[in-house]
């Protein structure tokens, strides 16, 4: 069953065509790659899917429902989680608090209950703390729960951002260059974590990544963008040998 569909989606910024006539479908439970040279329009597609940008034309569907009237907050509630190319943690909060912020949209207590720290509020807070610790343990960050997020090494900050996104209990997880800035050991560890997260939580994952080894190792299907347009798609073996993809990345001799 399709979890997400882009139908003939275009996004223009004045005369700049960030994306043009992009159509693709993500099936539930699969791990997809979205690749292309710098400036190909990959992160723009993430911003359209998550409601940050509204497309100039075309439609986006989540579980068959049009999404263009929904805000980013509403789309997060409907099951879309994401990370960013540039890490966006609350660096003055603890690691634990960063993950717990993602539970606010699912809170069942009222403002008054929160203000006066009623029994219902305290019980919910403890349940959320336990959920946060479970995610942090899975990501190898439990020992850092009380550390300030900004004090973590870069690789751990990357993992924390994924843990926070998972706090939304997403069905669709968008990862924007999760391995950027990581060394080979950290990249291998992250590769395994992404695969385990997908299986454990029955996720659909769409990732943007420039590390082609990571992409080819874990993605089941890959979409390739160049200059805002979809130029190729298919399983990893097909895509890496597609002349159009090779040309987009390496160019051709005149």
Short mmCIF file of C-alpha atoms in Angstrom, two decimals:
data_model
loop_
_atom_site.label_atom_id
_atom_site.label_comp_id
_atom_site.label_asym_id
_atom_site.label_seq_id
_atom_site.Cartn_x
_atom_site.Cartn_y
_atom_site.Cartn_z
CA UNK A 1 0.00 0.00 0.00
CA UNK A 2 1.24 3.50 -0.85
CA UNK A 3 2.03 5.71 2.13
CA UNK A 4 3.11 8.77 0.10
CA UNK A 5 2.55 9.97 -3.44
CA UNK A 6 3.86 13.01 -5.29
CA UNK A 7 1.87 13.68 -8.45
CA UNK A 8 3.41 16.00 -11.04
CA UNK A 9 4.81 18.26 -8.32
CA UNK A 10 6.59 21.49 -9.29
CA UNK A 11 7.93 24.26 -7.10
CA UNK A 12 9.12 27.57 -8.53
CA UNK A 13 10.78 30.43 -6.65
CA UNK A 14 10.16 33.25 -9.09
CA UNK A 15 12.04 32.19 -12.21
CA UNK A 16 13.97 29.43 -10.41
CA UNK A 17 12.58 25.94 -10.94
CA UNK A 18 13.51 24.09 -7.75
CA UNK A 19 11.49 21.03 -8.76
CA UNK A 20 9.61 20.30 -11.96
CA UNK A 21 7.02 17.60 -12.67
CA UNK A 22 8.25 15.22 -9.98
CA UNK A 23 6.13 12.11 -9.43
CA UNK A 24 6.94 9.14 -7.23
CA UNK A 25 5.30 6.71 -4.83
CA UNK A 26 6.58 5.28 -1.56
CA UNK A 27 5.19 1.92 -0.50
CA UNK A 28 4.77 1.12 3.18
CA UNK A 29 7.66 -0.57 4.92
CA UNK A 30 10.37 0.07 2.33
CA UNK A 31 13.60 2.05 2.50
CA UNK A 32 14.09 4.55 -0.32
CA UNK A 33 16.95 6.78 -1.38
CA UNK A 34 16.63 10.24 -2.95
CA UNK A 35 19.94 11.19 -4.54
CA UNK A 36 21.38 13.71 -6.95
CA UNK A 37 24.12 16.33 -7.27
CA UNK A 38 24.18 19.38 -5.01
CA UNK A 39 21.36 21.75 -5.89
CA UNK A 40 19.25 19.01 -7.51
CA UNK A 41 16.20 19.88 -5.38
CA UNK A 42 16.28 17.02 -2.88
CA UNK A 43 15.79 18.97 0.36
CA UNK A 44 13.12 21.05 -1.37
CA UNK A 45 11.10 17.87 -1.87
CA UNK A 46 11.44 17.10 1.85
CA UNK A 47 10.15 20.60 2.62
CA UNK A 48 7.14 20.04 0.35
CA UNK A 49 6.36 16.65 1.90
CA UNK A 50 6.52 18.11 5.42
CA UNK A 51 4.41 21.17 4.58
CA UNK A 52 7.12 23.82 4.89
CA UNK A 53 6.68 24.72 1.21
CA UNK A 54 3.51 24.58 -0.84
CA UNK A 55 4.13 23.43 -4.42
CA UNK A 56 3.44 25.70 -7.37
CA UNK A 57 1.48 22.85 -8.91
CA UNK A 58 0.79 19.19 -8.34
CA UNK A 59 -0.42 17.22 -5.34
CA UNK A 60 1.00 15.33 -2.38
CA UNK A 61 -0.93 12.48 -0.76
CA UNK A 62 -0.31 10.81 2.60
CA UNK A 63 -2.26 7.56 2.96
CA UNK A 64 -4.40 8.75 0.04
CA UNK A 65 -5.26 12.08 1.71
CA UNK A 66 -4.23 15.40 0.14
CA UNK A 67 -1.74 17.14 2.41
CA UNK A 68 -1.42 20.64 0.97
CA UNK A 69 -3.89 22.18 3.40
CA UNK A 70 -2.06 20.82 6.43
CA UNK A 71 0.61 22.61 8.45
CA UNK A 72 3.97 21.01 9.31
CA UNK A 73 2.68 20.47 12.85
CA UNK A 74 -0.40 18.65 11.57
CA UNK A 75 1.64 16.50 9.21
CA UNK A 76 3.92 15.53 12.09
CA UNK A 77 0.82 14.45 14.01
CA UNK A 78 -0.26 12.41 10.99
CA UNK A 79 2.95 10.41 11.09
CA UNK A 80 5.77 12.22 9.26
CA UNK A 81 9.05 12.61 11.12
CA UNK A 82 12.21 14.18 9.75
CA UNK A 83 15.77 15.24 10.41
CA UNK A 84 17.62 18.13 8.77
CA UNK A 85 20.78 18.50 6.73
CA UNK A 86 22.01 21.02 9.31
CA UNK A 87 21.39 19.65 12.80
CA UNK A 88 18.57 21.48 14.59
CA UNK A 89 18.70 20.37 18.20
CA UNK A 90 17.72 22.39 21.27
CA UNK A 91 21.33 22.65 22.31
CA UNK A 92 20.66 24.23 25.72
CA UNK A 93 18.32 21.39 26.70
CA UNK A 94 19.45 17.96 27.84
CA UNK A 95 19.49 14.95 25.56
CA UNK A 96 16.48 13.57 27.42
CA UNK A 97 14.57 16.85 27.13
CA UNK A 98 15.23 17.04 23.39
CA UNK A 99 13.51 13.70 22.85
CA UNK A 100 10.67 14.56 25.22
CA UNK A 101 9.83 17.71 23.24
CA UNK A 102 8.59 15.43 20.46
CA UNK A 103 5.88 14.02 22.74
CA UNK A 104 4.11 17.37 23.23
CA UNK A 105 1.98 16.97 20.11
CA UNK A 106 0.63 13.69 21.51
CA UNK A 107 -0.11 15.02 25.00
CA UNK A 108 -3.47 14.14 26.52
CA UNK A 109 -3.22 16.53 29.45
CA UNK A 110 -4.58 20.08 29.40
CA UNK A 111 -2.76 23.37 29.87
CA UNK A 112 -4.21 23.70 33.40
CA UNK A 113 -3.08 20.18 34.31
CA UNK A 114 0.40 20.99 33.05
CA UNK A 115 0.49 24.34 34.86
CA UNK A 116 -0.39 22.84 38.24
CA UNK A 117 1.50 19.59 37.68
CA UNK A 118 -1.49 17.43 38.49
CA UNK A 119 -1.31 13.68 39.01
CA UNK A 120 -2.36 13.13 35.37
CA UNK A 121 0.45 15.40 34.17
CA UNK A 122 3.08 13.69 36.33
CA UNK A 123 1.97 10.22 35.19
CA UNK A 124 2.11 11.23 31.54
CA UNK A 125 5.51 12.85 32.04
CA UNK A 126 6.91 9.67 33.57
CA UNK A 127 5.55 7.56 30.70
CA UNK A 128 7.16 9.96 28.23
CA UNK A 129 10.47 9.84 30.09
CA UNK A 130 10.41 6.04 29.92
CA UNK A 131 9.70 6.21 26.16
CA UNK A 132 12.53 8.72 25.73
CA UNK A 133 14.94 6.44 27.60
CA UNK A 134 13.92 3.49 25.44
CA UNK A 135 14.72 5.47 22.28
CA UNK A 136 17.98 6.75 23.72
CA UNK A 137 19.03 3.24 24.73
CA UNK A 138 18.35 1.99 21.22
CA UNK A 139 20.43 4.81 19.74
CA UNK A 140 23.28 4.25 22.23
CA UNK A 141 22.68 7.59 23.97
CA UNK A 142 21.16 6.62 27.32
CA UNK A 143 24.37 7.35 29.20
CA UNK A 144 24.17 10.90 27.82
CA UNK A 145 20.55 11.50 28.87
CA UNK A 146 21.39 14.35 31.26
CA UNK A 147 24.09 15.93 29.11
CA UNK A 148 23.36 19.13 27.24
CA UNK A 149 22.65 18.33 23.60
CA UNK A 150 25.14 20.96 22.46
CA UNK A 151 27.93 19.23 24.39
CA UNK A 152 27.63 15.95 22.47
CA UNK A 153 30.15 14.97 19.80
CA UNK A 154 28.87 15.57 16.28
CA UNK A 155 28.10 11.90 15.57
CA UNK A 156 25.98 11.60 18.70
CA UNK A 157 24.11 14.79 17.81
CA UNK A 158 23.17 13.14 14.51
CA UNK A 159 21.80 10.13 16.36
CA UNK A 160 19.94 12.33 18.84
CA UNK A 161 18.16 14.13 16.03
CA UNK A 162 16.92 10.76 14.72
CA UNK A 163 15.82 9.75 18.24
CA UNK A 164 13.85 12.99 18.56
CA UNK A 165 12.17 12.40 15.20
CA UNK A 166 11.26 8.89 16.34
CA UNK A 167 9.55 10.38 19.40
CA UNK A 168 6.71 11.39 17.06
CA UNK A 169 6.02 7.67 16.43
CA UNK A 170 6.24 8.32 12.69
CA UNK A 171 5.12 5.98 9.96
CA UNK A 172 7.23 7.86 7.41
CA UNK A 173 10.74 8.96 8.42
CA UNK A 174 12.65 11.46 6.25
CA UNK A 175 16.39 11.56 6.85
CA UNK A 176 18.26 14.48 5.27
CA UNK A 177 21.93 13.50 4.89
CA UNK A 178 22.10 11.53 8.16
CA UNK A 179 25.74 10.51 7.55
CA UNK A 180 27.02 13.99 6.71
CA UNK A 181 30.20 14.71 8.66
CA UNK A 182 30.53 11.19 10.08
CA UNK A 183 33.66 9.08 9.90
CA UNK A 184 33.51 5.60 8.32
CA UNK A 185 32.99 3.82 11.67
CA UNK A 186 30.16 6.17 12.63
CA UNK A 187 28.61 5.80 9.17
CA UNK A 188 28.60 2.01 9.43
CA UNK A 189 27.01 2.19 12.88
CA UNK A 190 24.37 4.60 11.60
CA UNK A 191 23.66 2.38 8.59
CA UNK A 192 22.89 -0.54 10.90
CA UNK A 193 20.76 1.64 13.21
CA UNK A 194 18.62 2.89 10.32
CA UNK A 195 17.99 -0.67 9.14
CA UNK A 196 17.11 -1.79 12.67
CA UNK A 197 14.79 1.20 13.22
CA UNK A 198 12.95 0.43 10.00
CA UNK A 199 12.39 -3.19 10.96
CA UNK A 200 11.57 -2.64 14.63
CA UNK A 201 9.09 0.19 14.06
CA UNK A 202 7.78 -0.96 10.66
CA UNK A 203 8.81 2.35 9.13
CA UNK A 204 8.88 3.67 5.62
CA UNK A 205 12.16 5.58 5.24
CA UNK A 206 13.18 8.11 2.60
CA UNK A 207 16.74 9.34 2.90
CA UNK A 208 18.82 11.94 1.12
CA UNK A 209 22.47 10.98 1.18
CA UNK A 210 25.71 11.71 -0.68
CA UNK A 211 27.47 8.65 0.74
CA UNK A 212 26.78 6.27 -2.12
CA UNK A 213 28.12 3.27 -0.23
CA UNK A 214 25.48 3.80 2.46
CA UNK A 215 22.76 4.34 -0.16
CA UNK A 216 23.62 1.21 -2.11
CA UNK A 217 23.86 -0.88 1.06
CA UNK A 218 20.49 -0.10 2.60
CA UNK A 219 18.12 1.38 0.01
CA UNK A 220 15.69 -0.95 -1.69
CA UNK A 221 14.70 1.58 -4.35
CA UNK A 222 16.28 4.86 -5.40
CA UNK A 223 15.00 8.04 -7.05
CA UNK A 224 17.53 10.31 -8.77
CA UNK A 225 17.09 14.06 -9.26
CA UNK A 226 19.04 16.46 -11.44
CA UNK A 227 18.21 20.15 -11.87
CA UNK A 228 14.92 19.58 -10.06
CA UNK A 229 13.70 16.79 -12.32
CA UNK A 230 13.49 13.04 -11.80
CA UNK A 231 15.96 11.48 -14.25
CA UNK A 232 16.09 7.88 -13.06
CA UNK A 233 14.60 5.41 -10.62
CA UNK A 234 14.99 1.78 -9.77
CA UNK A 235 16.82 -0.72 -7.63
CA UNK A 236 20.41 0.13 -6.65
CA UNK A 237 22.12 -2.01 -9.30
CA UNK A 238 20.10 -0.38 -12.07
CA UNK A 239 20.56 3.17 -10.85
CA UNK A 240 24.30 3.02 -10.33
CA UNK A 241 24.75 1.81 -13.91
CA UNK A 242 22.25 4.14 -15.56
CA UNK A 243 24.15 6.38 -18.04
CA UNK A 244 21.90 9.33 -17.13
CA UNK A 245 22.92 9.03 -13.49
CA UNK A 246 26.60 8.68 -14.31
CA UNK A 247 26.37 11.78 -16.52
CA UNK A 248 24.58 13.80 -13.83
CA UNK A 249 27.28 13.04 -11.26
CA UNK A 250 30.41 12.94 -13.41
CA UNK A 251 29.54 14.86 -16.55
CA UNK A 252 30.53 13.73 -20.04
CA UNK A 253 33.47 14.54 -22.24
CA UNK A 254 32.70 16.88 -25.09
#
